[in-house]
């Protein structure tokens, strides 16, 4: 079954701990945390101290999505703060292999993400070093954008590339009751959803709808 990772970017930040508790109780599988630095993407969100403070509100894996330049400088801090998966962008102008090995050195799972315009073939050299591939189905930076259908063929290609390997395929951006089934059909293992879940009156219903793919 597909795992659902609510993105707390669309949660009420004034009550972040309670929001995480609520969504964990509602059937979430992972908690997706979007970290933005105002450089790699034109938005600012949260840092390691917030991750540390919300850690005790859920026992679910923390899936930390770093949309930042120089991710290598922050791996240790996010690992110490309680991240379980740390995902960096292949477009971050840095030594990707070294950054992935830093994540592993901290005993964490390593993810690699691609923006909508990035060719999937760039992932190939890093496949032996990763546990997760995060396919962006919107331009990273903001919640509430529309799903880009080009992500579907990327999911299919990545599925083929990672066959028989233990790598999760996750898709992030514009996931709702209409786009989730297509992503599942294409082969996604994890659906990241922000506004669809947090803007829904019932988090449980929203998560259930995404899981069932209908
Ligand atoms: C965007 C973030 C997403 C975002 C998704 O850069 O990576 O995780 O929260 O939000 P929705 O589900 O509203 O598109
Ligand atoms: Zn994200």
Coordinates of N, CA and C and ligand atoms in Angstrom, one line a residue:
X1 N 0.8 -1.2 0.0 CA 0.0 0.0 0.0 C 0.9 1.3 0.0
X2 N 0.4 2.3 -0.6 CA 1.1 3.6 -0.7 C 1.2 4.2 0.7
X3 N 2.3 4.7 1.0 CA 2.5 5.5 2.3 C 2.1 6.9 2.1
X4 N 1.5 7.5 3.1 CA 1.2 8.9 3.0 C 2.0 9.8 3.9
X5 N 2.6 10.8 3.4 CA 3.5 11.7 4.2 C 2.9 13.1 4.1
X6 N 2.1 13.5 5.1 CA 1.6 14.9 5.1 C 2.8 15.9 5.3
X7 N 2.7 16.9 4.4 CA 3.7 17.9 4.4 C 3.3 19.0 5.4
X8 N 4.0 19.2 6.5 CA 3.6 20.2 7.5 C 3.7 21.7 7.0
X9 N 4.1 21.9 5.8 CA 4.2 23.2 5.3 C 2.8 23.9 5.3
X10 N 1.8 23.0 5.1 CA 0.4 23.6 5.1 C -0.3 23.5 6.4
X11 N 0.4 23.1 7.5 CA -0.2 23.0 8.8 C -0.2 24.4 9.4
X12 N -0.9 24.5 10.5 CA -1.0 25.7 11.3 C 0.3 25.8 12.2
X13 N 1.2 26.7 11.7 CA 2.5 26.8 12.4 C 2.4 27.3 13.9
X14 N 1.3 27.9 14.2 CA 1.1 28.4 15.5 C 0.8 27.2 16.5
X15 N 0.4 26.1 15.9 CA 0.1 24.9 16.7 C 0.7 23.7 16.1
X16 N 2.0 23.8 15.7 CA 2.7 22.8 15.0 C 2.7 21.4 15.7
X17 N 3.0 21.4 16.9 CA 3.1 20.2 17.7 C 1.7 19.4 17.7
X18 N 0.6 20.2 17.9 CA -0.7 19.6 17.9 C -1.1 19.1 16.5
X19 N -0.7 19.8 15.5 CA -1.0 19.5 14.1 C -0.4 18.1 13.8
X20 N 0.9 18.0 14.3 CA 1.6 16.7 14.0 C 1.0 15.6 14.7
X21 N 0.6 15.8 16.0 CA 0.0 14.8 16.8 C -1.3 14.3 16.1
X22 N -2.1 15.3 15.6 CA -3.4 15.1 15.0 C -3.2 14.3 13.7
X23 N -2.3 14.7 12.9 CA -2.1 14.0 11.6 C -1.5 12.6 11.8
X24 N -0.8 12.4 12.8 CA -0.2 11.1 13.1 C -1.3 10.1 13.6
X25 N -2.2 10.6 14.4 CA -3.4 9.9 14.8 C -4.3 9.5 13.7
X26 N -4.3 10.4 12.7 CA -5.3 10.3 11.5 C -4.8 9.3 10.5
X27 N -3.7 8.6 10.7 CA -3.3 7.6 9.8 C -2.1 7.9 8.9
X28 N -1.4 9.0 9.2 CA -0.2 9.3 8.4 C 0.9 8.2 8.6
X29 N 1.7 8.0 7.6 CA 2.8 7.1 7.7 C 4.1 7.7 8.1
X30 N 4.4 8.9 7.4 CA 5.6 9.6 7.7 C 5.2 11.1 7.9
X31 N 6.1 11.9 8.5 CA 5.8 13.3 8.5 C 6.9 14.0 7.6
X32 N 6.4 14.7 6.6 CA 7.3 15.4 5.7 C 7.5 16.8 6.1
X33 N 8.8 17.2 6.2 CA 9.2 18.5 6.7 C 10.0 19.2 5.6
X34 N 9.4 20.3 5.2 CA 10.1 21.1 4.1 C 10.9 22.2 4.7
X35 N 12.2 22.1 4.4 CA 13.2 23.1 4.8 C 13.6 24.0 3.7
X36 N 13.4 25.3 3.8 CA 13.7 26.2 2.7 C 14.5 27.3 3.2
X37 N 15.5 27.8 2.3 CA 16.5 28.8 2.8 C 16.4 30.1 2.1
X38 N 15.4 30.3 1.2 CA 15.3 31.6 0.6 C 16.4 31.8 -0.5
X39 N 17.2 30.8 -0.8 CA 18.2 30.9 -1.8 C 18.0 29.8 -2.9
X40 N 17.9 28.5 -2.4 CA 17.6 27.5 -3.4 C 16.2 27.6 -3.9
X41 N 15.3 28.0 -3.0 CA 13.9 28.3 -3.4 C 13.5 29.7 -2.8
X42 N 12.6 30.4 -3.4 CA 12.2 31.7 -2.9 C 11.3 31.7 -1.7
X43 N 11.6 30.9 -0.7 CA 10.7 30.9 0.5 C 11.6 30.5 1.7
X44 N 11.1 30.8 2.9 CA 11.9 30.5 4.1 C 10.9 29.6 5.0
X45 N 11.5 28.6 5.6 CA 10.6 27.8 6.5 C 11.3 27.6 7.8
X46 N 11.7 26.3 8.0 CA 12.1 26.0 9.4 C 13.5 25.4 9.4
X47 N 14.1 25.5 10.6 CA 15.5 24.9 10.8 C 15.5 23.8 11.8
X48 N 16.7 23.3 12.1 CA 16.8 22.1 13.0 C 16.2 22.3 14.4
X49 N 16.2 23.5 14.9 CA 15.7 23.7 16.3 C 14.2 23.4 16.3
X50 N 13.5 23.8 15.2 CA 12.0 23.5 15.2 C 11.8 21.9 15.1
X51 N 12.6 21.3 14.2 CA 12.5 19.8 14.1 C 12.7 19.2 15.4
X52 N 13.7 19.7 16.2 CA 14.0 19.1 17.5 C 12.8 19.3 18.4
X53 N 12.2 20.4 18.4 CA 11.0 20.7 19.3 C 9.8 19.9 18.9
X54 N 9.6 19.6 17.6 CA 8.4 18.9 17.2 C 8.6 17.3 17.3
X55 N 9.8 16.9 17.5 CA 10.2 15.5 17.5 C 9.3 14.7 18.4
X56 N 9.1 15.2 19.6 CA 8.3 14.4 20.6 C 6.8 14.3 20.3
X57 N 6.3 15.0 19.3 CA 4.9 15.0 19.1 C 4.5 13.8 18.2
X58 N 5.4 13.0 17.7 CA 5.1 11.9 16.8 C 6.2 10.8 16.8
X59 N 5.7 9.6 16.8 CA 6.7 8.5 16.7 C 7.0 8.1 15.2
X60 N 6.3 8.8 14.3 CA 6.5 8.4 12.9 C 7.8 8.9 12.4
X61 N 8.3 8.3 11.3 CA 9.6 8.7 10.7 C 9.4 10.2 10.2
X62 N 10.5 11.0 10.5 CA 10.5 12.4 10.0 C 11.3 12.4 8.7
X63 N 10.6 12.8 7.6 CA 11.1 12.8 6.3 C 11.5 14.3 5.9
X64 N 12.8 14.6 6.1 CA 13.2 16.0 6.0 C 13.7 16.3 4.5
X65 N 13.0 17.2 3.9 CA 13.2 17.6 2.5 C 14.0 18.9 2.5
X66 N 15.3 18.9 2.2 CA 16.1 20.1 2.2 C 16.1 20.8 0.9
X67 N 15.5 21.9 0.8 CA 15.5 22.8 -0.4 C 16.4 23.9 -0.1
X68 N 17.7 23.6 0.1 CA 18.7 24.6 0.5 C 20.0 24.4 -0.3
X69 N 20.7 25.5 -0.4 CA 22.1 25.4 -0.9 C 23.0 25.0 0.2
X70 N 24.1 24.4 -0.1 CA 25.1 23.9 0.9 C 24.5 22.9 1.9
X71 N 23.7 21.9 1.4 CA 23.0 21.0 2.3 C 24.0 20.3 3.2
X72 N 25.2 20.1 2.7 CA 26.2 19.3 3.5 C 26.5 20.0 4.8
X73 N 26.3 21.3 4.9 CA 26.6 22.0 6.2 C 25.5 21.8 7.3
X74 N 24.4 21.2 6.9 CA 23.3 21.1 7.8 C 22.9 19.7 8.1
X75 N 23.6 18.7 7.5 CA 23.2 17.3 7.7 C 23.2 16.9 9.2
X76 N 24.3 17.2 9.8 CA 24.5 16.8 11.2 C 23.4 17.4 12.1
X77 N 23.2 18.7 11.9 CA 22.2 19.3 12.7 C 20.8 18.7 12.6
X78 N 20.4 18.4 11.3 CA 19.1 17.8 11.1 C 19.0 16.4 11.6
X79 N 20.1 15.7 11.5 CA 20.2 14.3 12.0 C 20.1 14.3 13.6
X80 N 20.8 15.2 14.2 CA 20.7 15.3 15.7 C 19.3 15.8 16.1
X81 N 18.7 16.6 15.3 CA 17.3 17.1 15.7 C 16.3 16.0 15.6
X82 N 16.6 14.9 14.9 CA 15.6 13.8 14.9 C 15.1 13.4 13.5
X83 N 15.7 13.8 12.4 CA 15.3 13.4 11.1 C 15.6 11.9 10.9
X84 N 14.8 11.2 10.2 CA 15.0 9.8 9.9 C 15.5 9.7 8.4
X85 N 14.8 10.4 7.5 CA 15.2 10.5 6.1 C 15.7 11.9 5.9
X86 N 16.8 12.1 5.2 CA 17.2 13.4 4.8 C 17.4 13.4 3.3
X87 N 16.6 14.3 2.7 CA 16.7 14.3 1.2 C 17.3 15.6 0.7
X88 N 18.2 15.5 -0.2 CA 18.8 16.8 -0.7 C 18.5 16.8 -2.2
X89 N 18.6 18.0 -2.8 CA 18.3 18.2 -4.2 C 19.6 18.0 -5.1
X90 N 19.4 17.3 -6.2 CA 20.5 17.0 -7.1 C 21.0 18.3 -7.7
X91 N 20.1 19.3 -7.7 CA 20.5 20.6 -8.3 C 21.2 21.5 -7.4
X92 N 21.3 21.1 -6.1 CA 22.1 21.9 -5.1 C 23.6 21.8 -5.6
X93 N 24.2 22.9 -5.8 CA 25.5 22.9 -6.4 C 26.6 22.5 -5.4
X94 N 26.6 21.2 -5.2 CA 27.5 20.7 -4.2 C 28.0 19.2 -4.5
X95 N 28.9 18.7 -3.8 CA 29.4 17.3 -4.0 C 28.3 16.4 -3.4
X96 N 27.4 15.9 -4.3 CA 26.3 15.1 -3.9 C 26.7 13.8 -3.2
X97 N 27.7 13.1 -3.8 CA 28.1 11.8 -3.2 C 28.6 12.0 -1.8
X98 N 29.4 13.1 -1.6 CA 29.9 13.4 -0.2 C 28.7 13.7 0.7
X99 N 27.8 14.4 0.2 CA 26.6 14.8 1.1 C 25.8 13.6 1.5
X100 N 25.6 12.7 0.5 CA 24.9 11.4 0.8 C 25.7 10.6 1.8
X101 N 27.0 10.6 1.7 CA 27.8 9.8 2.7 C 27.7 10.4 4.1
X102 N 27.6 11.7 4.1 CA 27.5 12.4 5.4 C 26.2 12.0 6.1
X103 N 25.1 11.8 5.3 CA 23.8 11.4 5.8 C 23.9 10.0 6.4
X104 N 24.6 9.1 5.6 CA 24.8 7.7 6.1 C 25.7 7.7 7.3
X105 N 26.7 8.5 7.4 CA 27.5 8.6 8.5 C 26.8 8.9 9.8
X106 N 25.7 9.6 9.6 CA 24.9 10.0 10.8 C 23.9 8.9 11.1
X107 N 23.9 7.8 10.3 CA 23.0 6.7 10.6 C 21.6 6.9 10.0
X108 N 21.5 7.8 9.1 CA 20.1 8.2 8.6 C 20.0 7.7 7.1
X109 N 18.7 7.6 6.7 CA 18.4 7.2 5.3 C 18.6 8.4 4.4
X110 N 19.1 8.2 3.2 CA 19.5 9.3 2.3 C 18.5 9.3 1.1
X111 N 18.0 10.5 0.8 CA 17.2 10.7 -0.3 C 17.7 11.8 -1.3
X112 N 17.3 11.6 -2.6 CA 17.8 12.6 -3.6 C 16.5 13.0 -4.3
X113 N 16.4 14.3 -4.5 CA 15.2 14.9 -5.2 C 15.5 15.6 -6.5
X114 N 14.6 15.5 -7.4 CA 14.7 16.2 -8.7 C 13.6 17.2 -8.9
X115 N 13.9 18.4 -9.4 CA 12.9 19.4 -9.7 C 12.3 19.0 -11.1
X116 N 11.1 19.6 -11.4 CA 10.4 19.2 -12.6 C 11.2 19.2 -13.9
X117 N 12.1 20.2 -14.0 CA 12.9 20.3 -15.3 C 14.1 19.5 -15.3
X118 N 14.5 18.8 -14.3 CA 15.7 18.1 -14.2 C 15.6 16.7 -14.8
X119 N 16.6 16.3 -15.7 CA 16.5 15.0 -16.3 C 16.8 13.9 -15.3
X120 N 16.0 12.9 -15.3 CA 16.1 11.8 -14.4 C 17.4 11.0 -14.5
X121 N 18.0 11.1 -15.7 CA 19.3 10.4 -15.9 C 20.4 10.8 -14.9
X122 N 20.2 12.1 -14.4 CA 21.3 12.6 -13.5 C 21.3 11.8 -12.2
X123 N 20.2 11.1 -11.9 CA 20.2 10.3 -10.7 C 21.0 9.0 -10.7
X124 N 21.2 8.5 -12.0 CA 21.7 7.2 -12.1 C 23.0 6.9 -11.3
X125 N 24.0 7.8 -11.4 CA 25.3 7.5 -10.7 C 25.1 7.4 -9.2
X126 N 24.0 7.9 -8.6 CA 23.8 8.0 -7.2 C 22.9 6.8 -6.6
X127 N 22.3 6.1 -7.5 CA 21.4 5.0 -7.1 C 22.0 4.1 -6.1
X128 N 23.2 3.7 -6.2 CA 23.8 2.8 -5.1 C 23.8 3.4 -3.7
X129 N 23.7 4.7 -3.6 CA 23.9 5.4 -2.4 C 22.6 5.9 -1.7
X130 N 21.5 5.6 -2.3 CA 20.3 6.3 -1.8 C 19.2 5.3 -1.4
X131 N 18.3 5.8 -0.5 CA 17.2 4.9 0.0 C 15.9 5.5 -0.5
X132 N 15.9 6.7 -1.1 CA 14.6 7.3 -1.5 C 14.9 8.3 -2.7
X133 N 14.0 8.3 -3.6 CA 14.0 9.3 -4.7 C 12.7 10.1 -4.6
X134 N 12.9 11.4 -4.5 CA 11.7 12.3 -4.4 C 11.5 13.1 -5.7
X135 N 10.5 12.8 -6.3 CA 10.2 13.4 -7.6 C 9.3 14.6 -7.4
X136 N 9.7 15.8 -7.7 CA 8.9 17.0 -7.5 C 7.9 17.1 -8.7
X137 N 6.6 17.2 -8.3 CA 5.6 17.4 -9.3 C 5.1 18.8 -9.3
X138 N 5.8 19.7 -8.6 CA 5.6 21.2 -8.7 C 7.0 21.8 -8.6
X139 N 7.1 23.1 -8.9 CA 8.4 23.8 -8.7 C 8.5 23.9 -7.1
X140 N 9.6 23.5 -6.5 CA 9.7 23.5 -5.1 C 9.6 25.0 -4.6
X141 N 9.1 25.1 -3.4 CA 9.0 26.5 -2.8 C 7.7 26.8 -2.1
X142 N 6.6 26.3 -2.6 CA 5.3 26.6 -2.0 C 4.3 25.5 -2.1
X143 N 3.4 25.4 -1.2 CA 2.3 24.5 -1.2 C 1.2 25.0 -2.1
X144 N 0.3 24.2 -2.4 CA -1.0 24.6 -3.0 C -0.8 24.8 -4.5
X145 N 0.2 24.3 -5.2 CA 0.4 24.4 -6.6 C -0.3 23.2 -7.3
X146 N -0.4 23.4 -8.7 CA -1.0 22.3 -9.4 C 0.0 21.2 -9.9
X147 N -0.4 20.0 -9.8 CA 0.4 18.8 -10.2 C 0.8 18.9 -11.6
X148 N 2.1 18.7 -11.9 CA 2.6 18.6 -13.3 C 2.6 17.2 -13.8
X149 N 1.8 16.9 -14.8 CA 1.6 15.5 -15.2 C 2.9 14.8 -15.7
X150 N 3.9 15.7 -16.1 CA 5.2 15.1 -16.5 C 5.9 14.3 -15.4
X151 N 5.5 14.5 -14.2 CA 6.0 13.7 -13.1 C 5.7 12.2 -13.2
X152 N 4.6 11.9 -13.9 CA 4.1 10.5 -14.0 C 5.1 9.7 -14.8
X153 N 5.6 10.2 -15.9 CA 6.5 9.4 -16.7 C 7.9 9.3 -16.0
X154 N 8.2 10.3 -15.2 CA 9.4 10.2 -14.4 C 9.3 9.1 -13.3
X155 N 8.1 8.9 -12.7 CA 7.9 7.9 -11.8 C 8.2 6.5 -12.4
X156 N 7.6 6.4 -13.6 CA 7.7 5.1 -14.4 C 9.2 4.8 -14.7
X157 N 9.9 5.8 -15.2 CA 11.3 5.7 -15.5 C 12.1 5.3 -14.3
X158 N 11.9 6.0 -13.2 CA 12.7 5.8 -12.0 C 12.4 4.4 -11.4
X159 N 11.1 4.0 -11.5 CA 10.7 2.6 -11.1 C 11.5 1.6 -11.8
X160 N 11.7 1.8 -13.1 CA 12.4 0.9 -14.0 C 13.9 0.9 -13.6
X161 N 14.4 2.1 -13.4 CA 15.9 2.2 -13.0 C 16.2 1.6 -11.7
X162 N 15.2 1.5 -10.8 CA 15.5 1.1 -9.4 C 15.0 -0.3 -9.1
X163 N 14.6 -1.0 -10.2 CA 14.0 -2.4 -10.1 C 14.9 -3.3 -9.2
X164 N 14.3 -4.0 -8.4 CA 15.0 -4.9 -7.5 C 15.9 -4.2 -6.5
X165 N 15.8 -2.9 -6.4 CA 16.6 -2.2 -5.4 C 15.6 -1.7 -4.3
X166 N 16.1 -1.6 -3.1 CA 15.3 -1.2 -2.0 C 15.2 0.4 -1.9
X167 N 14.6 1.0 -2.9 CA 14.6 2.4 -2.9 C 13.1 2.9 -3.0
X168 N 12.7 3.8 -2.1 CA 11.3 4.3 -2.1 C 11.2 5.4 -3.2
X169 N 10.1 5.4 -3.9 CA 9.8 6.4 -4.9 C 8.7 7.3 -4.3
X170 N 9.1 8.5 -4.1 CA 8.1 9.5 -3.4 C 7.8 10.6 -4.4
X171 N 6.6 11.1 -4.3 CA 6.2 12.2 -5.3 C 5.6 13.3 -4.4
X172 N 6.0 14.6 -4.8 CA 5.7 15.7 -3.9 C 5.2 16.9 -4.7
X173 N 4.0 17.3 -4.4 CA 3.5 18.5 -5.0 C 2.2 18.3 -5.8
X174 N 1.1 19.0 -5.3 CA -0.2 18.9 -6.0 C -0.9 17.6 -5.9
X175 N -0.6 16.8 -4.8 CA -1.2 15.5 -4.6 C -2.6 15.7 -4.0
X176 N -3.6 15.2 -4.7 CA -5.0 15.3 -4.2 C -5.7 14.0 -4.6
X177 N -7.0 14.0 -4.4 CA -7.8 12.8 -4.7 C -7.8 12.4 -6.2
X178 N -7.5 13.4 -7.0 CA -7.5 13.2 -8.5 C -6.1 12.7 -9.0
X179 N -5.1 13.3 -8.4 CA -3.7 13.0 -8.9 C -3.1 11.8 -8.2
X180 N -3.5 11.5 -7.0 CA -3.0 10.3 -6.2 C -3.1 9.0 -7.0
X181 N -4.3 8.7 -7.5 CA -4.4 7.4 -8.2 C -3.4 7.2 -9.4
X182 N -3.2 8.3 -10.1 CA -2.3 8.3 -11.3 C -0.9 8.0 -10.8
X183 N -0.5 8.6 -9.7 CA 0.9 8.4 -9.1 C 1.0 7.0 -8.7
X184 N 0.0 6.5 -8.0 CA 0.0 5.1 -7.5 C 0.2 4.1 -8.7
X185 N -0.6 4.4 -9.7 CA -0.6 3.5 -10.9 C 0.8 3.6 -11.6
X186 N 1.4 4.7 -11.6 CA 2.8 4.9 -12.2 C 3.8 4.2 -11.4
X187 N 3.6 3.9 -10.1 CA 4.5 3.2 -9.3 C 5.1 3.9 -8.0
X188 N 4.4 5.0 -7.6 CA 4.9 5.7 -6.5 C 4.7 4.9 -5.2
X189 N 5.6 5.0 -4.3 CA 5.5 4.3 -3.0 C 5.0 5.2 -1.9
X190 N 5.3 6.5 -2.1 CA 5.0 7.5 -1.0 C 4.4 8.7 -1.7
X191 N 3.3 9.2 -1.2 CA 2.7 10.4 -1.6 C 2.8 11.5 -0.6
X192 N 3.5 12.6 -0.9 CA 3.6 13.7 0.0 C 2.5 14.7 -0.3
X193 N 1.7 15.0 0.7 CA 0.6 15.9 0.4 C 0.5 16.9 1.6
X194 N 0.4 18.2 1.2 CA 0.3 19.3 2.2 C -1.1 19.8 2.2
X195 N -1.4 20.7 1.3 CA -2.7 21.4 1.3 C -3.9 20.4 1.3
X196 N -3.8 19.4 0.5 CA -5.0 18.4 0.4 C -5.3 17.9 1.8
X197 N -4.3 17.6 2.6 CA -4.6 17.0 4.0 C -5.0 18.2 5.0
X198 N -4.1 19.2 5.0 CA -4.2 20.2 6.1 C -5.4 21.1 5.9
X199 N -5.8 21.3 4.6 CA -7.0 22.1 4.4 C -8.3 21.4 4.4
X200 N -8.2 20.1 4.7 CA -9.4 19.2 4.8 C -9.9 19.2 6.2
X201 N -11.3 19.3 6.3 CA -11.9 19.3 7.7 C -11.5 18.0 8.4
X202 N -11.4 16.9 7.7 CA -11.0 15.6 8.4 C -9.7 15.1 7.8
X203 N -8.6 15.2 8.6 CA -7.3 14.7 8.2 C -7.4 13.2 7.9
X204 N -8.2 12.5 8.7 CA -8.3 11.0 8.6 C -9.0 10.7 7.2
X205 N -10.0 11.4 6.9 CA -10.7 11.1 5.6 C -9.8 11.4 4.4
X206 N -9.0 12.5 4.5 CA -8.1 12.9 3.4 C -7.0 11.9 3.2
X207 N -6.5 11.4 4.3 CA -5.4 10.4 4.3 C -5.9 9.1 3.7
X208 N -7.1 8.7 4.2 CA -7.7 7.5 3.7 C -8.0 7.6 2.2
X209 N -8.5 8.7 1.8 CA -8.8 8.9 0.3 C -7.6 8.7 -0.5
X210 N -6.5 9.3 -0.1 CA -5.2 9.2 -0.8 C -4.7 7.8 -0.8
X211 N -4.8 7.1 0.3 CA -4.3 5.7 0.4 C -5.1 4.8 -0.5
X212 N -6.4 5.0 -0.5 CA -7.2 4.1 -1.3 C -7.1 4.3 -2.8
X213 N -6.6 5.5 -3.1 CA -6.5 5.9 -4.5 C -7.8 6.0 -5.3
X214 N -8.8 6.5 -4.5 CA -10.1 6.7 -5.2 C -10.8 7.9 -4.5
Ligands
LIG1 C1 7.0 22.2 -2.1 C2 7.1 21.2 -1.0 C3 5.9 20.3 -0.8 C4 4.6 21.1 -0.5 C5 3.5 20.3 -1.1 O1 8.2 22.8 -2.3 O2 8.2 20.4 -1.2 O3 6.2 19.3 0.2 O4 4.4 21.2 0.9 O5 2.4 21.0 -0.9 P1 1.0 20.6 -1.7 O6 0.7 19.2 -1.3 O7 0.0 21.6 -1.2 O8 1.3 20.8 -3.2
LIG2 ZN1 8.5 18.6 0.2

